[in-house]
Amino acid sequence: MTTYLGPSGILDKRKEYFYPCTAHFYERPPQLVRGDMQYLYDSTGKAYTDFFSGVSVVACGHCNPAITAATIKQLETLQHTCTIYLTEPNVALAEKMASVLPGNMKRTFFVNSGSEANEAALTLARLATGKKEFIALEYGLHGRTFLTMSVTGIPMWRSDNYLEEGVSFIPRPYDPNLNEQEAVERSLSALRKVLEEKGDRIAAMIVEPMQGNGGIVPAPLSYFTEVKKLLEKHHVLLIADEIQTGFGRTGKMFAIDHYGIVPDILTMAKALGNGVPIAAFATTDEIAAHYNRPSASTLGGNPVSSMTALAVLSYIENEQLIARAEQLGKQLKEGLLFIQTAYRAAITDVRGLGLMIGMELYANEPEKAAPLVDSILEEMKDRGFIIGKNGVNRNVIAFQPPLVITEQDITNMLEALADTLKRLL
Ligand SMILES: Cc1ncc(COP(=O)(O)O)c(C=O)c1O
């Protein structure tokens, strides 16, 4: 029998060897030791249904046998060379990517993390336009590297005191105190103003089509058509950060597909490897042509990650996970909206697309909301459900389960949530 360190042993080691910036969920966190599709198991053998997917990563389920078989086979055959040598997995993956990417996006550059993909996408935009500055949305999150942290609009994730100054933040098209039209108009008029003042210096605008960390905030349907039009007028590129939303999560392959426009550059990570590190940024022939100085990523698109990602894309296709996300997303959202009817003062919003739904608590009373969200997460964990949280004030409960979740799992979670809220609200 395996002996485990247990939660307190792990916490002691984290305290001693990790940086103090590393946080964890829960007052009484379990030690997770095993995963099987939508289920996780702790060191005591207790089972949990996962509704957060390691933050939108394991869309195809934990340790999915169809995917791990492809990973292991490649590990045992050829683990690593580099793009300076010829191998087949990375070109097969790039070719496959071209068939799922929107519009005429065809070129893909593989890297290791979402931050790295966004950093490179920002560089690509500078190379393609000859311009330097960026526009970003307030409360967006794009990464931990220099430029990506600079375009991140959530104060708590801007750890560096000396970030790039050439970033203009504009309001996102959502504000709990404005109606949809007012919020869109406020955002677009700020965009117009920035473009008129300094469009000749701006290379790109980077956006999450649906903000994840900012509290699961989908942009209204009309928003990106207007944004794209304005950007094109000023020769500014649009980068869609699909790191959290990509690969079926929202009920379309990419969240931007809901909006009927095609971005100039699209970045992806998380679900592409289902837990194996791989990320990428993609664009058209025309824009890619500007990235012609030498560049390479040592581990980016290595054979193991590439074969894993190919297995992920096949699994999504074969199991029709995109339609499943749309269908089960409806059940989840309707269930949460029904729960909301009993607590209108506390649950100020339920929003999202597909299997990426947020339940916002006390939008205008963050001091009240954040501890309550923590108590809800803690009790749900004790009841066997791992749910997430995000939002600028950490006041949004996040539901982002593996797309292999079942109707029954959702029903069970909704029942447990209703009971929990009855006790805590
Ligand atoms: C939208 C978005 N962009 C970028 C990142 C950064 O990705 P990574 O942690 O892989 O560097 C994240 C991470 O959560 C994200 O949600």
Short mmCIF file of C-alpha atoms and ligand atoms in Angstrom, two decimals:
data_model
loop_
_atom_site.label_atom_id
_atom_site.label_comp_id
_atom_site.label_asym_id
_atom_site.label_seq_id
_atom_site.Cartn_x
_atom_site.Cartn_y
_atom_site.Cartn_z
CA MET A 1 0.00 0.00 0.00
CA THR A 2 1.27 3.48 -0.86
CA THR A 3 1.93 5.71 2.09
CA TYR A 4 1.24 9.38 1.56
CA LEU A 5 2.71 12.49 3.11
CA GLY A 6 -0.83 13.75 3.68
CA PRO A 7 -2.06 17.34 3.47
CA SER A 8 -0.17 18.68 6.50
CA GLY A 9 3.12 17.10 5.40
CA ILE A 10 2.71 18.65 1.96
CA LEU A 11 1.80 22.04 3.41
CA ASP A 12 4.97 21.95 5.58
CA LYS A 13 7.17 21.23 2.58
CA ARG A 14 5.44 23.88 0.45
CA LYS A 15 6.03 26.39 3.25
CA GLU A 16 9.69 25.48 3.39
CA TYR A 17 10.58 25.04 -0.30
CA PHE A 18 8.07 26.98 -2.41
CA TYR A 19 8.00 30.74 -2.86
CA PRO A 20 5.56 32.57 -0.61
CA CYS A 21 3.52 33.61 -3.68
CA THR A 22 2.22 30.03 -4.07
CA ALA A 23 -1.34 29.79 -2.75
CA HIS A 24 -3.72 26.85 -2.43
CA PHE A 25 -7.47 26.44 -2.30
CA TYR A 26 -9.23 25.34 0.91
CA GLU A 27 -8.64 25.65 4.64
CA ARG A 28 -8.57 21.84 4.84
CA PRO A 29 -7.08 20.83 1.48
CA PRO A 30 -7.02 17.16 0.50
CA GLN A 31 -3.94 15.49 -1.00
CA LEU A 32 -5.02 14.48 -4.49
CA VAL A 33 -3.37 11.28 -5.58
CA ARG A 34 -5.28 9.88 -8.53
CA GLY A 35 -7.49 10.96 -11.41
CA ASP A 36 -9.86 8.96 -13.59
CA MET A 37 -11.76 10.95 -16.24
CA GLN A 38 -14.06 13.41 -14.37
CA TYR A 39 -13.14 12.01 -10.95
CA LEU A 40 -10.30 12.74 -8.53
CA TYR A 41 -9.30 10.71 -5.47
CA ASP A 42 -7.47 11.85 -2.35
CA SER A 43 -4.99 10.07 -0.08
CA THR A 44 -7.82 8.71 2.08
CA GLY A 45 -9.59 7.19 -0.95
CA LYS A 46 -12.36 9.82 -0.99
CA ALA A 47 -13.72 10.53 -4.49
CA TYR A 48 -14.48 13.97 -5.90
CA THR A 49 -16.24 14.96 -9.10
CA ASP A 50 -14.04 17.58 -10.71
CA PHE A 51 -15.81 20.75 -11.84
CA PHE A 52 -12.66 22.82 -12.42
CA SER A 53 -10.39 20.61 -14.60
CA GLY A 54 -7.16 21.95 -13.05
CA VAL A 55 -8.27 25.32 -14.35
CA SER A 56 -9.70 24.40 -17.71
CA VAL A 57 -7.00 21.88 -18.64
CA VAL A 58 -8.25 18.28 -18.54
CA ALA A 59 -11.15 18.73 -20.96
CA CYS A 60 -10.84 15.09 -22.04
CA GLY A 61 -10.73 13.82 -18.45
CA HIS A 62 -7.97 12.88 -16.04
CA CYS A 63 -5.58 10.17 -17.26
CA ASN A 64 -7.85 9.48 -20.23
CA PRO A 65 -6.63 6.04 -21.41
CA ALA A 66 -7.02 6.87 -25.13
CA ILE A 67 -4.76 9.87 -24.69
CA THR A 68 -2.21 8.49 -22.22
CA ALA A 69 -1.73 5.49 -24.54
CA ALA A 70 -0.57 7.87 -27.29
CA THR A 71 1.68 9.75 -24.84
CA ILE A 72 3.29 6.58 -23.50
CA LYS A 73 3.79 5.07 -26.94
CA GLN A 74 5.68 8.17 -28.09
CA LEU A 75 7.65 8.36 -24.80
CA GLU A 76 8.89 4.84 -25.47
CA THR A 77 9.72 5.56 -29.12
CA LEU A 78 11.33 9.01 -29.39
CA GLN A 79 10.95 11.52 -26.59
CA HIS A 80 12.88 14.54 -27.77
CA THR A 81 14.90 15.98 -30.57
CA CYS A 82 14.09 19.65 -31.34
CA THR A 83 12.73 21.56 -34.32
CA ILE A 84 16.27 21.61 -35.77
CA TYR A 85 15.78 17.91 -36.60
CA LEU A 86 13.00 16.45 -38.69
CA THR A 87 10.29 14.45 -36.95
CA GLU A 88 6.72 13.72 -37.95
CA PRO A 89 4.57 14.40 -34.85
CA ASN A 90 4.93 18.20 -34.85
CA VAL A 91 4.16 18.59 -38.58
CA ALA A 92 1.20 16.23 -38.28
CA LEU A 93 -0.09 18.35 -35.40
CA ALA A 94 0.48 21.63 -37.26
CA GLU A 95 -1.45 20.25 -40.24
CA LYS A 96 -4.28 19.11 -37.97
CA MET A 97 -4.34 22.52 -36.26
CA ALA A 98 -4.87 24.22 -39.64
CA SER A 99 -8.08 22.22 -40.03
CA VAL A 100 -9.57 23.33 -36.70
CA LEU A 101 -8.36 26.95 -36.57
CA PRO A 102 -10.77 29.69 -37.65
CA GLY A 103 -10.66 31.40 -41.06
CA ASN A 104 -7.48 31.02 -43.06
CA MET A 105 -5.19 30.60 -40.07
CA LYS A 106 -2.72 28.00 -41.10
CA ARG A 107 0.64 28.51 -39.41
CA THR A 108 1.32 27.27 -35.89
CA PHE A 109 4.37 27.75 -33.66
CA PHE A 110 4.49 25.36 -30.69
CA VAL A 111 5.74 26.41 -27.26
CA ASN A 112 5.29 25.20 -23.67
CA SER A 113 2.91 27.44 -21.76
CA GLY A 114 0.11 29.92 -22.23
CA SER A 115 2.31 32.78 -21.07
CA GLU A 116 4.94 31.84 -23.63
CA ALA A 117 2.36 31.63 -26.42
CA ASN A 118 0.99 35.10 -25.60
CA GLU A 119 4.46 36.63 -25.20
CA ALA A 120 5.39 35.34 -28.65
CA ALA A 121 2.06 36.47 -30.13
CA LEU A 122 2.76 40.01 -28.90
CA THR A 123 6.24 39.85 -30.45
CA LEU A 124 4.73 38.58 -33.70
CA ALA A 125 2.30 41.53 -33.73
CA ARG A 126 5.22 43.94 -33.30
CA LEU A 127 7.13 42.26 -36.15
CA ALA A 128 4.09 42.25 -38.44
CA THR A 129 3.07 45.87 -37.86
CA GLY A 130 6.38 47.57 -37.07
CA LYS A 131 4.59 49.14 -34.09
CA LYS A 132 5.28 48.69 -30.38
CA GLU A 133 2.34 49.35 -28.06
CA PHE A 134 -0.69 47.28 -27.07
CA ILE A 135 -4.31 47.59 -26.01
CA ALA A 136 -5.77 45.22 -23.44
CA LEU A 137 -9.01 44.87 -21.52
CA GLU A 138 -9.29 45.66 -17.84
CA TYR A 139 -9.47 42.46 -15.78
CA GLY A 140 -7.98 40.26 -18.50
CA LEU A 141 -5.26 37.74 -17.63
CA HIS A 142 -2.57 36.80 -20.13
CA GLY A 143 0.43 35.41 -18.23
CA ARG A 144 3.47 35.77 -16.03
CA THR A 145 6.17 36.85 -18.49
CA PHE A 146 7.16 40.48 -18.98
CA LEU A 147 4.84 41.50 -21.81
CA THR A 148 2.01 39.16 -20.83
CA MET A 149 2.01 40.43 -17.25
CA SER A 150 2.12 43.96 -18.67
CA VAL A 151 -1.11 43.37 -20.64
CA THR A 152 -2.75 41.60 -17.69
CA GLY A 153 -5.44 43.84 -16.23
CA ILE A 154 -6.11 42.10 -12.91
CA PRO A 155 -4.13 43.91 -10.21
CA MET A 156 -3.44 40.76 -8.15
CA TRP A 157 -1.63 39.08 -11.08
CA ARG A 158 0.65 42.06 -11.85
CA SER A 159 3.48 41.08 -9.50
CA ASP A 160 6.31 42.98 -11.20
CA ASN A 161 6.67 46.63 -10.18
CA TYR A 162 8.30 47.62 -13.47
CA LEU A 163 6.03 46.49 -16.26
CA GLU A 164 5.96 47.70 -19.87
CA GLU A 165 4.41 51.14 -20.03
CA GLY A 166 3.08 51.11 -23.58
CA VAL A 167 -0.18 49.34 -22.74
CA SER A 168 -3.55 51.12 -22.89
CA PHE A 169 -6.24 49.41 -20.85
CA ILE A 170 -9.87 49.94 -21.82
CA PRO A 171 -12.95 48.87 -19.85
CA ARG A 172 -14.24 45.39 -20.61
CA PRO A 173 -17.76 45.23 -22.10
CA TYR A 174 -19.24 44.21 -18.75
CA ASP A 175 -20.02 46.10 -15.59
CA PRO A 176 -22.52 44.89 -12.99
CA ASN A 177 -23.83 48.47 -12.72
CA LEU A 178 -24.43 49.06 -16.43
CA ASN A 179 -26.73 47.35 -18.88
CA GLU A 180 -25.15 45.37 -21.73
CA GLN A 181 -25.50 48.15 -24.30
CA GLU A 182 -24.03 50.77 -21.98
CA ALA A 183 -21.09 48.54 -21.08
CA VAL A 184 -20.37 47.78 -24.75
CA GLU A 185 -20.60 51.44 -25.71
CA ARG A 186 -18.32 52.51 -22.86
CA SER A 187 -15.70 49.97 -23.94
CA LEU A 188 -15.95 50.84 -27.65
CA SER A 189 -15.75 54.58 -27.08
CA ALA A 190 -12.61 54.08 -24.95
CA LEU A 191 -11.20 51.96 -27.80
CA ARG A 192 -12.01 54.63 -30.39
CA LYS A 193 -10.30 57.26 -28.26
CA VAL A 194 -7.11 55.21 -27.77
CA LEU A 195 -6.96 54.37 -31.49
CA GLU A 196 -7.45 57.97 -32.54
CA GLU A 197 -4.78 59.19 -30.12
CA LYS A 198 -2.13 56.55 -30.71
CA GLY A 199 -3.30 53.96 -33.25
CA ASP A 200 -0.10 54.64 -35.20
CA ARG A 201 1.93 53.27 -32.27
CA ILE A 202 -0.26 50.26 -31.42
CA ALA A 203 0.63 46.81 -32.75
CA ALA A 204 -2.22 44.75 -31.32
CA MET A 205 -5.14 44.44 -28.97
CA ILE A 206 -5.13 41.26 -26.89
CA VAL A 207 -8.41 39.87 -25.50
CA GLU A 208 -9.87 36.78 -23.96
CA PRO A 209 -13.14 36.36 -25.93
CA MET A 210 -14.60 35.22 -22.61
CA GLN A 211 -12.55 36.39 -19.64
CA GLY A 212 -11.69 33.47 -17.39
CA ASN A 213 -9.82 34.68 -14.35
CA GLY A 214 -11.65 38.00 -14.50
CA GLY A 215 -14.83 36.13 -13.47
CA ILE A 216 -16.10 34.19 -16.52
CA VAL A 217 -17.29 37.16 -18.52
CA PRO A 218 -18.31 36.50 -22.13
CA ALA A 219 -18.28 39.58 -24.33
CA PRO A 220 -21.75 40.43 -25.74
CA LEU A 221 -22.30 38.99 -29.22
CA SER A 222 -22.02 42.28 -31.12
CA TYR A 223 -18.79 43.37 -29.44
CA PHE A 224 -15.99 41.81 -31.46
CA THR A 225 -17.43 42.72 -34.87
CA GLU A 226 -17.18 46.38 -33.85
CA VAL A 227 -13.77 45.91 -32.24
CA LYS A 228 -12.36 44.24 -35.35
CA LYS A 229 -13.70 46.98 -37.60
CA LEU A 230 -12.11 49.71 -35.48
CA LEU A 231 -8.78 47.89 -35.22
CA GLU A 232 -8.59 47.26 -38.97
CA LYS A 233 -9.08 50.95 -39.66
CA HIS A 234 -5.91 51.63 -37.67
CA HIS A 235 -3.91 48.57 -38.84
CA VAL A 236 -3.95 47.10 -35.35
CA LEU A 237 -4.01 43.30 -35.03
CA LEU A 238 -6.43 41.36 -32.84
CA ILE A 239 -4.96 38.59 -30.67
CA ALA A 240 -7.54 36.17 -29.25
CA ASP A 241 -6.22 34.51 -26.10
CA GLU A 242 -8.03 31.16 -26.15
CA ILE A 243 -5.80 29.60 -23.52
CA GLN A 244 -8.70 28.99 -21.16
CA THR A 245 -11.55 28.87 -23.67
CA GLY A 246 -10.11 26.80 -26.53
CA PHE A 247 -10.86 23.28 -27.76
CA GLY A 248 -14.57 22.95 -27.23
CA ARG A 249 -14.98 24.29 -23.72
CA THR A 250 -17.51 26.96 -24.72
CA GLY A 251 -19.53 24.76 -27.10
CA LYS A 252 -17.49 25.82 -30.17
CA MET A 253 -13.93 24.86 -31.03
CA PHE A 254 -12.82 28.37 -30.00
CA ALA A 255 -14.80 30.99 -28.08
CA ILE A 256 -14.18 33.56 -30.82
CA ASP A 257 -16.20 31.27 -33.16
CA HIS A 258 -19.34 32.47 -31.32
CA TYR A 259 -18.71 36.00 -32.59
CA GLY A 260 -18.51 35.52 -36.36
CA ILE A 261 -15.10 37.17 -36.72
CA VAL A 262 -11.61 35.80 -37.22
CA PRO A 263 -8.76 37.19 -35.10
CA ASP A 264 -5.35 37.84 -36.62
CA ILE A 265 -3.49 35.71 -34.08
CA LEU A 266 -4.90 33.02 -31.80
CA THR A 267 -3.13 31.62 -28.75
CA MET A 268 -3.85 28.31 -27.04
CA ALA A 269 -2.51 26.03 -24.30
CA LYS A 270 -4.20 24.18 -21.39
CA ALA A 271 -6.71 21.75 -23.00
CA LEU A 272 -4.49 21.17 -26.06
CA GLY A 273 -2.27 18.83 -24.01
CA ASN A 274 -4.93 17.67 -21.51
CA GLY A 275 -2.25 18.12 -18.81
CA VAL A 276 0.88 17.53 -20.89
CA PRO A 277 2.65 20.88 -21.43
CA ILE A 278 2.06 22.27 -24.89
CA ALA A 279 0.92 25.66 -26.14
CA ALA A 280 0.87 27.45 -29.47
CA PHE A 281 0.20 30.65 -31.34
CA ALA A 282 -1.33 30.54 -34.78
CA THR A 283 -1.83 32.99 -37.61
CA THR A 284 -2.19 33.38 -41.36
CA ASP A 285 0.49 32.94 -44.05
CA GLU A 286 0.58 36.68 -44.49
CA ILE A 287 1.24 37.59 -40.86
CA ALA A 288 3.56 34.63 -40.23
CA ALA A 289 5.76 35.83 -43.11
CA HIS A 290 6.97 38.67 -40.86
CA TYR A 291 8.37 36.25 -38.29
CA ASN A 292 11.43 35.40 -40.34
CA ARG A 293 14.32 35.97 -37.99
CA PRO A 294 15.53 32.72 -36.42
CA SER A 295 13.46 31.48 -33.49
CA ALA A 296 12.99 28.11 -31.83
CA SER A 297 11.64 26.60 -28.64
CA THR A 298 13.75 23.74 -27.26
CA LEU A 299 10.81 21.70 -25.95
CA GLY A 300 8.00 23.35 -27.91
CA GLY A 301 6.05 20.77 -29.90
CA ASN A 302 8.29 17.91 -28.80
CA PRO A 303 7.20 14.49 -30.09
CA VAL A 304 5.50 13.45 -26.83
CA SER A 305 3.47 16.66 -26.47
CA SER A 306 2.61 16.63 -30.16
CA MET A 307 1.35 13.05 -30.17
CA THR A 308 -0.63 13.80 -27.01
CA ALA A 309 -2.22 16.87 -28.60
CA LEU A 310 -3.09 14.88 -31.73
CA ALA A 311 -4.79 12.29 -29.51
CA VAL A 312 -6.65 15.12 -27.71
CA LEU A 313 -7.96 16.56 -30.99
CA SER A 314 -9.05 13.10 -32.18
CA TYR A 315 -10.77 12.41 -28.87
CA ILE A 316 -12.64 15.73 -28.98
CA GLU A 317 -13.77 14.92 -32.51
CA ASN A 318 -14.59 11.23 -32.01
CA GLU A 319 -16.49 11.75 -28.76
CA GLN A 320 -18.19 14.91 -30.06
CA LEU A 321 -17.11 16.82 -26.98
CA ILE A 322 -17.92 20.22 -28.49
CA ALA A 323 -21.61 19.37 -28.93
CA ARG A 324 -21.51 17.76 -25.50
CA ALA A 325 -20.14 20.98 -23.94
CA GLU A 326 -22.94 22.95 -25.54
CA GLN A 327 -25.65 20.51 -24.47
CA LEU A 328 -24.46 19.83 -20.92
CA GLY A 329 -23.58 23.52 -20.56
CA LYS A 330 -27.28 24.28 -21.01
CA GLN A 331 -28.22 21.83 -18.26
CA LEU A 332 -25.59 23.30 -15.93
CA LYS A 333 -26.55 26.91 -16.64
CA GLU A 334 -30.28 26.26 -16.31
CA GLY A 335 -29.66 24.48 -13.00
CA LEU A 336 -27.61 27.38 -11.67
CA LEU A 337 -30.18 29.92 -12.89
CA PHE A 338 -32.86 27.94 -11.07
CA ILE A 339 -30.81 28.02 -7.86
CA GLN A 340 -30.36 31.78 -8.36
CA THR A 341 -34.13 32.36 -8.21
CA ALA A 342 -34.09 31.52 -4.49
CA TYR A 343 -31.19 33.88 -3.68
CA ARG A 344 -31.55 36.94 -5.91
CA ALA A 345 -29.80 39.29 -3.45
CA ALA A 346 -26.76 37.07 -3.01
CA ILE A 347 -26.34 35.52 -6.48
CA THR A 348 -26.01 38.59 -8.66
CA ASP A 349 -25.27 36.81 -11.94
CA VAL A 350 -24.99 33.43 -13.66
CA ARG A 351 -23.17 33.66 -17.00
CA GLY A 352 -20.94 31.87 -19.45
CA LEU A 353 -20.93 29.68 -22.54
CA GLY A 354 -20.85 25.90 -22.85
CA LEU A 355 -19.19 24.22 -19.88
CA MET A 356 -17.60 27.44 -18.62
CA ILE A 357 -20.11 29.01 -16.28
CA GLY A 358 -19.64 31.52 -13.50
CA MET A 359 -21.94 32.26 -10.56
CA GLU A 360 -21.20 35.71 -9.19
CA LEU A 361 -21.95 36.52 -5.55
CA TYR A 362 -22.62 40.02 -4.21
CA ALA A 363 -21.12 41.89 -7.19
CA ASN A 364 -21.01 45.16 -5.28
CA GLU A 365 -20.03 43.82 -1.86
CA PRO A 366 -16.68 42.07 -2.37
CA GLU A 367 -15.81 42.01 1.37
CA LYS A 368 -18.91 39.92 1.93
CA ALA A 369 -18.56 37.77 -1.19
CA ALA A 370 -14.99 36.42 -1.09
CA PRO A 371 -15.16 34.64 2.31
CA LEU A 372 -18.56 33.25 1.37
CA VAL A 373 -17.18 31.84 -1.89
CA ASP A 374 -14.41 30.18 0.12
CA SER A 375 -16.93 28.61 2.52
CA ILE A 376 -19.00 27.32 -0.41
CA LEU A 377 -15.92 25.80 -2.08
CA GLU A 378 -14.87 24.18 1.21
CA GLU A 379 -18.27 22.62 1.88
CA MET A 380 -18.64 21.46 -1.73
CA LYS A 381 -15.23 19.80 -1.48
CA ASP A 382 -16.33 18.03 1.70
CA ARG A 383 -19.43 16.88 -0.18
CA GLY A 384 -17.19 15.49 -2.95
CA PHE A 385 -17.22 18.27 -5.58
CA ILE A 386 -14.21 20.29 -6.68
CA ILE A 387 -15.44 23.66 -7.94
CA GLY A 388 -13.36 26.74 -8.72
CA LYS A 389 -13.33 30.44 -8.05
CA ASN A 390 -12.15 33.55 -9.87
CA GLY A 391 -13.24 37.13 -10.48
CA VAL A 392 -11.49 40.40 -9.76
CA ASN A 393 -12.75 40.24 -6.18
CA ARG A 394 -12.58 36.42 -6.02
CA ASN A 395 -16.36 36.49 -5.83
CA VAL A 396 -17.25 34.23 -8.75
CA ILE A 397 -17.75 30.48 -8.37
CA ALA A 398 -16.37 28.81 -11.50
CA PHE A 399 -17.76 25.65 -13.09
CA GLN A 400 -15.41 24.30 -15.76
CA PRO A 401 -15.67 20.50 -15.58
CA PRO A 402 -13.97 18.04 -17.92
CA LEU A 403 -16.15 17.87 -21.05
CA VAL A 404 -16.62 14.14 -20.40
CA ILE A 405 -18.82 14.94 -17.38
CA THR A 406 -22.26 13.30 -17.37
CA GLU A 407 -25.77 14.64 -16.91
CA GLN A 408 -25.98 12.69 -13.65
CA ASP A 409 -22.72 14.28 -12.35
CA ILE A 410 -24.20 17.72 -13.02
CA THR A 411 -27.49 16.84 -11.33
CA ASN A 412 -25.58 15.55 -8.28
CA MET A 413 -23.44 18.68 -8.09
CA LEU A 414 -26.46 20.99 -8.40
CA GLU A 415 -28.21 19.15 -5.55
CA ALA A 416 -25.14 19.44 -3.32
CA LEU A 417 -24.80 23.13 -4.22
CA ALA A 418 -28.45 23.83 -3.44
CA ASP A 419 -28.03 22.17 -0.02
CA THR A 420 -24.79 24.04 0.64
CA LEU A 421 -26.32 27.41 -0.25
CA LYS A 422 -29.35 26.66 1.93
CA ARG A 423 -26.96 26.34 4.86
CA LEU A 424 -24.61 29.21 4.04
CA LEU A 425 -26.78 31.95 2.51
C1 LIG B 1 -6.56 33.35 -20.49
C2 LIG B 1 -5.21 32.93 -20.00
N1 LIG B 1 -4.12 33.35 -20.66
C3 LIG B 1 -2.88 32.99 -20.26
C4 LIG B 1 -2.68 32.20 -19.16
C5 LIG B 1 -1.29 31.79 -18.75
O1 LIG B 1 -1.07 30.46 -19.07
P1 LIG B 1 0.11 29.61 -18.41
O2 LIG B 1 -0.20 29.49 -16.94
O3 LIG B 1 0.08 28.30 -19.14
O4 LIG B 1 1.38 30.34 -18.66
C6 LIG B 1 -3.79 31.75 -18.44
C7 LIG B 1 -3.62 30.91 -17.24
O5 LIG B 1 -4.50 30.66 -16.46
C8 LIG B 1 -5.10 32.12 -18.87
O6 LIG B 1 -6.20 31.71 -18.22
#
